[in-house]
Short mmCIF file of C-alpha atoms in Angstrom, two decimals:
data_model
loop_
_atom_site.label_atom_id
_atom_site.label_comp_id
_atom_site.label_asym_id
_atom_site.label_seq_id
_atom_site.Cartn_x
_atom_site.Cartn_y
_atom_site.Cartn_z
CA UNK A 154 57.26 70.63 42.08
CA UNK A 155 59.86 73.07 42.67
CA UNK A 156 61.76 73.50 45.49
CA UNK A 157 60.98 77.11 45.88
CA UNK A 158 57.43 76.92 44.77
CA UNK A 159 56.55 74.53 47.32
CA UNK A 160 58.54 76.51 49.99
CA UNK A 161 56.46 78.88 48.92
CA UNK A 162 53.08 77.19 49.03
CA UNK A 163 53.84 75.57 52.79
CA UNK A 164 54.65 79.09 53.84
CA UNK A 165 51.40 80.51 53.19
CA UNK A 166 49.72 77.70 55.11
CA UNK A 167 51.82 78.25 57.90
CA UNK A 168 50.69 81.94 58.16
CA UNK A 169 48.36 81.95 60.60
CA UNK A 170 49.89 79.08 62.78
CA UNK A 171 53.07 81.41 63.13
CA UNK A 172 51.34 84.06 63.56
CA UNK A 173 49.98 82.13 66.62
CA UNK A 174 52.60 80.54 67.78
CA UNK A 175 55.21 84.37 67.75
CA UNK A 176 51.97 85.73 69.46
CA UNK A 177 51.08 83.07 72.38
CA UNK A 178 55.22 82.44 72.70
CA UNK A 179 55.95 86.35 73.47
CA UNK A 180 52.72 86.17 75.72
CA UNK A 181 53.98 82.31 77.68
CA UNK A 182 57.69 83.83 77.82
CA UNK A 183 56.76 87.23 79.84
CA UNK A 184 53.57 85.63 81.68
CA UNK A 185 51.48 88.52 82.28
CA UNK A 186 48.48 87.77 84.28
CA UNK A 187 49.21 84.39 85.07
CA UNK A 188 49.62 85.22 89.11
CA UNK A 189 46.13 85.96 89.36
CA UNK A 190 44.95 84.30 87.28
CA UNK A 191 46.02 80.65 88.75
CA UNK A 192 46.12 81.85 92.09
CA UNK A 193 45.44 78.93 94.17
CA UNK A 194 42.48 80.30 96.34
CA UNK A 195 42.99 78.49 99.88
CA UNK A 196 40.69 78.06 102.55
CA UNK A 197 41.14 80.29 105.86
CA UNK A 198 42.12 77.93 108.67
CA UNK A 199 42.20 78.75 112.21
CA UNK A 200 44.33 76.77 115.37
CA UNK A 201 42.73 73.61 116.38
CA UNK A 202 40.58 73.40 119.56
CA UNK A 203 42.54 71.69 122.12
CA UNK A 204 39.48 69.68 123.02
CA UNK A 205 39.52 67.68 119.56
CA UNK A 206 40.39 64.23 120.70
CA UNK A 207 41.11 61.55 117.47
CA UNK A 208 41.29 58.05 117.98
CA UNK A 209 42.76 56.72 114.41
CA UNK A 210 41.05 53.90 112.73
CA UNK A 211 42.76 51.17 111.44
CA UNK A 212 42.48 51.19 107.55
CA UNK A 213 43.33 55.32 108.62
CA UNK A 214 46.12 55.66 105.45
CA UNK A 215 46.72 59.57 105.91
CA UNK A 216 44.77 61.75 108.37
CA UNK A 217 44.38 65.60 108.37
CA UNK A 218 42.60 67.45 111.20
CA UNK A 219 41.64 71.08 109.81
CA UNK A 220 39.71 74.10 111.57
CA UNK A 221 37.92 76.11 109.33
CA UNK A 222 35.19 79.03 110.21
CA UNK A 223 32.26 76.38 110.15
CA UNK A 224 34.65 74.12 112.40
CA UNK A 225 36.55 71.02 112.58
CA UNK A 226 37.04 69.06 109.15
CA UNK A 227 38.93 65.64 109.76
CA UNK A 228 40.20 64.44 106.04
CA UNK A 229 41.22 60.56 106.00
CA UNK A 230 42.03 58.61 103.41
CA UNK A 231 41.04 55.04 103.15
CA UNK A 232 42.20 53.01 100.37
CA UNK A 233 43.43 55.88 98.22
CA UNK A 234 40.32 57.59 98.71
CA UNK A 235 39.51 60.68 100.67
CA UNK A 236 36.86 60.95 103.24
CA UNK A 237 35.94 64.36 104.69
CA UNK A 238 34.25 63.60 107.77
CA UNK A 239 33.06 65.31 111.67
CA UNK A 240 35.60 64.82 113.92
CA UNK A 241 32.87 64.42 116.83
CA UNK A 242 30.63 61.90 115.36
CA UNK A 243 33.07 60.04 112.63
CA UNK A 244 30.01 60.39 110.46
CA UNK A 245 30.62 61.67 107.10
CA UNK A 246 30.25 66.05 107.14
CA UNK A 247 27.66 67.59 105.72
CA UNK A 248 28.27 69.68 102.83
CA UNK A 249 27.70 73.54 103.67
CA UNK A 250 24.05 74.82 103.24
CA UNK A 251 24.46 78.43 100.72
CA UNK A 252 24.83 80.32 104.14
CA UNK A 253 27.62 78.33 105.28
CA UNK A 254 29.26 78.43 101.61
CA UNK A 255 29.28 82.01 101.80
CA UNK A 256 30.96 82.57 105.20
CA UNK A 257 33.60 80.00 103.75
CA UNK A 258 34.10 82.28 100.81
CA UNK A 259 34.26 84.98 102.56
CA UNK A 260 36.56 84.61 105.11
CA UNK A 261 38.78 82.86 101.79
CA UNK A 262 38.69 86.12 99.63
CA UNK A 263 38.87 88.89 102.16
CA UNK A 264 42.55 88.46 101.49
CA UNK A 265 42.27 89.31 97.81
CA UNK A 266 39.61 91.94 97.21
CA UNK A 267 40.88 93.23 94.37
CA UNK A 268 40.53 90.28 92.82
CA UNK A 269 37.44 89.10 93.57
CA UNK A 270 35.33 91.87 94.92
CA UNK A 271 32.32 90.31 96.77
CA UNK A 272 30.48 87.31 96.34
CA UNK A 273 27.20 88.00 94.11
CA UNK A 274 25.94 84.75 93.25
CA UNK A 275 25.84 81.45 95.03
CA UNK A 276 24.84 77.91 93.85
CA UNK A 277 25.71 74.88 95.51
CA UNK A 278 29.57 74.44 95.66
CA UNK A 279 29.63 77.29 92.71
CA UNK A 280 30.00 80.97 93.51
CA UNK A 281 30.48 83.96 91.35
CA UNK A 282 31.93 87.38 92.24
CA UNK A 283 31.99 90.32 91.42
CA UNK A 284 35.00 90.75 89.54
CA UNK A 285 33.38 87.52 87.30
CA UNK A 286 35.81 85.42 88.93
CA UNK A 287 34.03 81.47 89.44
CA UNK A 288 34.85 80.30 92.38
CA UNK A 289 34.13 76.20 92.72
CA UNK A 290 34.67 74.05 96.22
CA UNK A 291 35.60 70.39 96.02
CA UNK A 292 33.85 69.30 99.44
CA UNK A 293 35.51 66.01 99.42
CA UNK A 294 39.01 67.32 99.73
CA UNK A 295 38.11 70.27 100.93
CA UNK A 296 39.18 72.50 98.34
CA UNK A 297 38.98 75.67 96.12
CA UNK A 298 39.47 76.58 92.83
CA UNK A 299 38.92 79.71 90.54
CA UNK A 300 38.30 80.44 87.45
CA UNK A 301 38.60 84.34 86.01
CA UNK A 302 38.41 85.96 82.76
CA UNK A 303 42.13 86.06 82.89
CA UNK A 304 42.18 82.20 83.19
CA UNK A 305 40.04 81.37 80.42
CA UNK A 306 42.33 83.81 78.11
CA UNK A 307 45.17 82.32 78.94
CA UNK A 308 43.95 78.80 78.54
CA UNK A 309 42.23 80.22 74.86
CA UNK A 310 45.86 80.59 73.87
CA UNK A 311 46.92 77.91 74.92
CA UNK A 312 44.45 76.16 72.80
CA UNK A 313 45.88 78.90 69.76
CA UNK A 314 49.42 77.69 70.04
CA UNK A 315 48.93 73.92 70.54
CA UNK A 316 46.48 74.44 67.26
CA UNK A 317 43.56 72.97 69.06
CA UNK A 318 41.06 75.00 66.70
CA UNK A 319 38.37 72.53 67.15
CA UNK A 320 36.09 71.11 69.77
CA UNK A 321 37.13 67.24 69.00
CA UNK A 322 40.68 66.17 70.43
CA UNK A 323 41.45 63.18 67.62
CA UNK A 324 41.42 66.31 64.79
CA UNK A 325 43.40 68.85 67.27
CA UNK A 326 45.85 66.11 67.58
CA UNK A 327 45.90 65.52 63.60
CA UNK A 328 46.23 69.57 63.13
CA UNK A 329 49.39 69.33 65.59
CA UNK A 330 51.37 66.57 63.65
CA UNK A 331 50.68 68.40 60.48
CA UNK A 332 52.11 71.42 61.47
CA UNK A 333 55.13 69.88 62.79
CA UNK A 334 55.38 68.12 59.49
CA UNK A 335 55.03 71.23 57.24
CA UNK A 336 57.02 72.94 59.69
CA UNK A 337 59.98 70.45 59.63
CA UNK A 338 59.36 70.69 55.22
CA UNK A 339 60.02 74.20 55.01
CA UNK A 340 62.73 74.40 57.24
CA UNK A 341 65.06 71.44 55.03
CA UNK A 342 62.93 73.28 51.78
CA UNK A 343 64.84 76.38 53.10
CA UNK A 344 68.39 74.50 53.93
CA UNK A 345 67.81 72.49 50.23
CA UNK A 346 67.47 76.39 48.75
CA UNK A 347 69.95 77.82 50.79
CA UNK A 348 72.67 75.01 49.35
CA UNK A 349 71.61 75.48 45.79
CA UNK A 350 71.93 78.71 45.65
CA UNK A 351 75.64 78.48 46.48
CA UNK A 352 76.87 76.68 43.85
#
């Protein structure tokens, strides 16, 4: 086959791919968005009570003493894994009942209405707002995330430019090498036609 007719052929496969990648590229080089929408949604803490006494154990790797609106959190680690437990009785905490949840969300978003709005929905360690933003605590490490429709765009094209068009990762993977491949072929198909046509 011809130089030119397969430059030709790889091209049109590539359409939509480019298409993708010019698209998502503009949209990853000016980042619009992406402030909010990986905000990293942190607890309110408040100064420690000075009557908070710790006596370390000894298999204590890392300790972290933290004062939240439903009180003292005392985070250990313990063989590279984290502990969350009462500073009072060394027993492990109790995770918040919905009540609890909410005050902790609460006091965590009143710093960003606009984003969030107010809490409409609660369900274990998952909220949702009223903006649609879901809002998810890791108990353990005493954590939160969020998720908003702004997220879940930008992670959509992600999945675009990477050419993960599929639900199963060994195919994605598969998609990505050949487009690198055909990629690489039209660029040395163009150099090849680019050479012949100057002698």
């Amino acid at each position: 086959m011809k130089s030119r007719k397969l430059h030709r052929i790889i091209g049109l496969i590539l359409v939509l791919p480019m298409l993708g990648w010019i698209f998502t590229g503009v949209v990853f080089f000016i980042k619009p968005g992406y402030q909010g929408a990986y905000e990293q949604l942190s607890l309110k803490t408040y100064p420690l009570a000075q009557n908070v006494t710790i006596t370390p154990s000894e298999n204590w790797q890392e300790a972290k003493l933290v004062r939240t609106i439903l009180g003292h959190h005392l985070l250990v680690k313990v063989d590279g894994e984290t502990q969350h437990l009462d500073p009072i009785t060394m027993t492990e905490k109790t995770p918040p009942t919905s009540e609890q949840f909410k005050l902790l969300l609460d006091d965590a978003i009143a710093s960003n209405v606009e984003r969030y709005g107010g809490l409409v929905d609660i369900n274990q360690a998952h909220a949702t707002t009223s903006t649609g933003v879901e809002i998810r605590l890791n108990w353990q490490y005493l954590r939160l995330s969020q998720t908003g429709k702004d997220t879940k765009l930008i992670n959509l094209l992600y999945q675009i430019h990477y050419l993960q068009w599929s639900p199963f990762k060994g195919f994605n993977q598969v998609m990505g090498i050949v487009g690198l491949l055909l990629l690489m072929m039209i660029t040395l198909l163009g150099v090849r036609i680019y050479l012949a046509n100057r002698k």
